[in-house]
Coordinates of C-alpha atoms in Angstrom, one line a residue:
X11 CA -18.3 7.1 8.7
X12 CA -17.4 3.5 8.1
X13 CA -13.4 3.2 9.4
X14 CA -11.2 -0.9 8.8
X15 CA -8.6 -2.1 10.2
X16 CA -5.3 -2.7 8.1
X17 CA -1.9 -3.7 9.7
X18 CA 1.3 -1.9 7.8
X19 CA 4.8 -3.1 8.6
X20 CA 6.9 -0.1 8.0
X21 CA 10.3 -0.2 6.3
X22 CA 11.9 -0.3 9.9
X23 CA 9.8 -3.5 10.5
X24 CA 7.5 -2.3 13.3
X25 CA 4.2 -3.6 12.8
X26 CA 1.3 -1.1 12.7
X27 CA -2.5 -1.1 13.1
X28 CA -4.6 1.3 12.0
X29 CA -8.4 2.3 11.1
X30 CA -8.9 3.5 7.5
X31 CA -11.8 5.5 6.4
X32 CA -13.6 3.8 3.4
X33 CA -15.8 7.4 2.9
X34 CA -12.6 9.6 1.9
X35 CA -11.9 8.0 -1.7
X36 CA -8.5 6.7 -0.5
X37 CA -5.8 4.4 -1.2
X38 CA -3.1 2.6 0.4
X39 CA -0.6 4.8 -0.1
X40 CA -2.4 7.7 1.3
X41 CA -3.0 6.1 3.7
X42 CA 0.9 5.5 4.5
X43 CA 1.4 9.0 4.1
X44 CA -1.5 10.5 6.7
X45 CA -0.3 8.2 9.3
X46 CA 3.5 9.4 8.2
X47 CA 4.4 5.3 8.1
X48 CA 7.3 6.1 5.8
X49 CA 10.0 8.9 5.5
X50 CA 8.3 12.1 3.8
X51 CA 9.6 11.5 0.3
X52 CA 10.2 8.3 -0.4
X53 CA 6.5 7.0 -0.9
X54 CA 3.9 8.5 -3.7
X55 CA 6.4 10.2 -5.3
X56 CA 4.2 10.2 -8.2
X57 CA 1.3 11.4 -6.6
X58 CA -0.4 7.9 -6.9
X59 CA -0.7 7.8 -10.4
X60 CA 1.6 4.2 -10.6
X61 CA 4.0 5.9 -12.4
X62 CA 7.1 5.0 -9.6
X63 CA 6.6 2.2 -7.5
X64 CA 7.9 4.0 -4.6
X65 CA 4.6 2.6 -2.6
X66 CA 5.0 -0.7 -3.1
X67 CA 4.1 -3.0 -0.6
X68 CA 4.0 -6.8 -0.5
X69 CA 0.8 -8.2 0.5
X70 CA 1.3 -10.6 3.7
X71 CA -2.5 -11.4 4.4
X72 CA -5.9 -10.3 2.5
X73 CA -4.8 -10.8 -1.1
X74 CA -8.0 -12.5 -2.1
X75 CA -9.8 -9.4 -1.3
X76 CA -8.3 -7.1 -3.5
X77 CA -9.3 -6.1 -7.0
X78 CA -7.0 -7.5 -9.7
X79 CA -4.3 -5.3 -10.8
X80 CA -4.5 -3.7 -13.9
X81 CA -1.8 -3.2 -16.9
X82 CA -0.7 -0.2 -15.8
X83 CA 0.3 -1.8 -12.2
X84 CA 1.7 -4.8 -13.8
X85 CA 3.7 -3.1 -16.0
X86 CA 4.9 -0.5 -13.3
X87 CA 5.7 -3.7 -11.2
X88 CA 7.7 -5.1 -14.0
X89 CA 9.8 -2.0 -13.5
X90 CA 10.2 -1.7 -10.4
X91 CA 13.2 -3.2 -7.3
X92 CA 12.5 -5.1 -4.9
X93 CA 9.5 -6.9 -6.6
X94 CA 8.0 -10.2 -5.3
X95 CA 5.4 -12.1 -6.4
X96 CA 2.9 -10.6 -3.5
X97 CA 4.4 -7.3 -4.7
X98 CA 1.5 -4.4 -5.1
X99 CA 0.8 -0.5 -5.8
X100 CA -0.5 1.0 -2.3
X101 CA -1.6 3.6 -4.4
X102 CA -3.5 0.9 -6.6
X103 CA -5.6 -0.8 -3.4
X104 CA -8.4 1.8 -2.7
X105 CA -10.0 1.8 1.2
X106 CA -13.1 -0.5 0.9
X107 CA -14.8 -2.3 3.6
X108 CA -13.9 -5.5 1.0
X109 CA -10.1 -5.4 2.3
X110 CA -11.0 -5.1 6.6
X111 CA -7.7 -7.2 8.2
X112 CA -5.8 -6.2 5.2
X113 CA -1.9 -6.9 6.4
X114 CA 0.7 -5.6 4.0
X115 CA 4.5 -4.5 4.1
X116 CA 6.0 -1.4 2.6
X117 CA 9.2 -2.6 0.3
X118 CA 12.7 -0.9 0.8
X119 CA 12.3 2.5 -1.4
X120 CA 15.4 2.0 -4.1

């Protein structure tokens, strides 16, 4: 088992870091949601199919790691409040040792 490192600020602004799996087929999001960083309900509404933006998270540090979003993200982003131009999908940034010292924030949920 192969475990990163990725700092979350939650919506209250407390600053979090925590070990991720890279073995478990995860994301971001899910990742949110294990360690219960966000109010039950308000993040992955969708199930992490980037369909609601309500896991979005602006990328503070580690951007150059991560895969480049695809149209479905873009467009979703496009869509959504509270955008910025670090703005990304947690549900779109899968758990790979590539992304170790990730540092992202979750955006208000609307």
């Amino acid at each position: 088992m192969s475990d990163i490192t990725v700092k979350i600020k939650d919506r209250e602004g407390v600053l979090h870091e925590i070990s991720a799996p890279t073995d478990m087929s995860m994301n971001l999001m899910e990742v949110i949601r294990a360690y219960e960083l966000a109010e039950e309900g308000t993040i992955g509404v969708c199930g992490g199919m980037a369909m609601c933006a309500s896991c979005q998270v602006y990328v503070v540090s580690g951007a150059e790691n991560l895969t480049e979003m695809g149209d479905e993200e873009d467009a979703m982003l496009g869509e959504a409040f509270h955008t910025r131009d670090n703005s990304r999908l947690g549900c779109q940034i899968h758990i790979t040792e590539d992304i170790e010292g990730l540092e992202v924030e979750i955006a208000p949920y609307p």
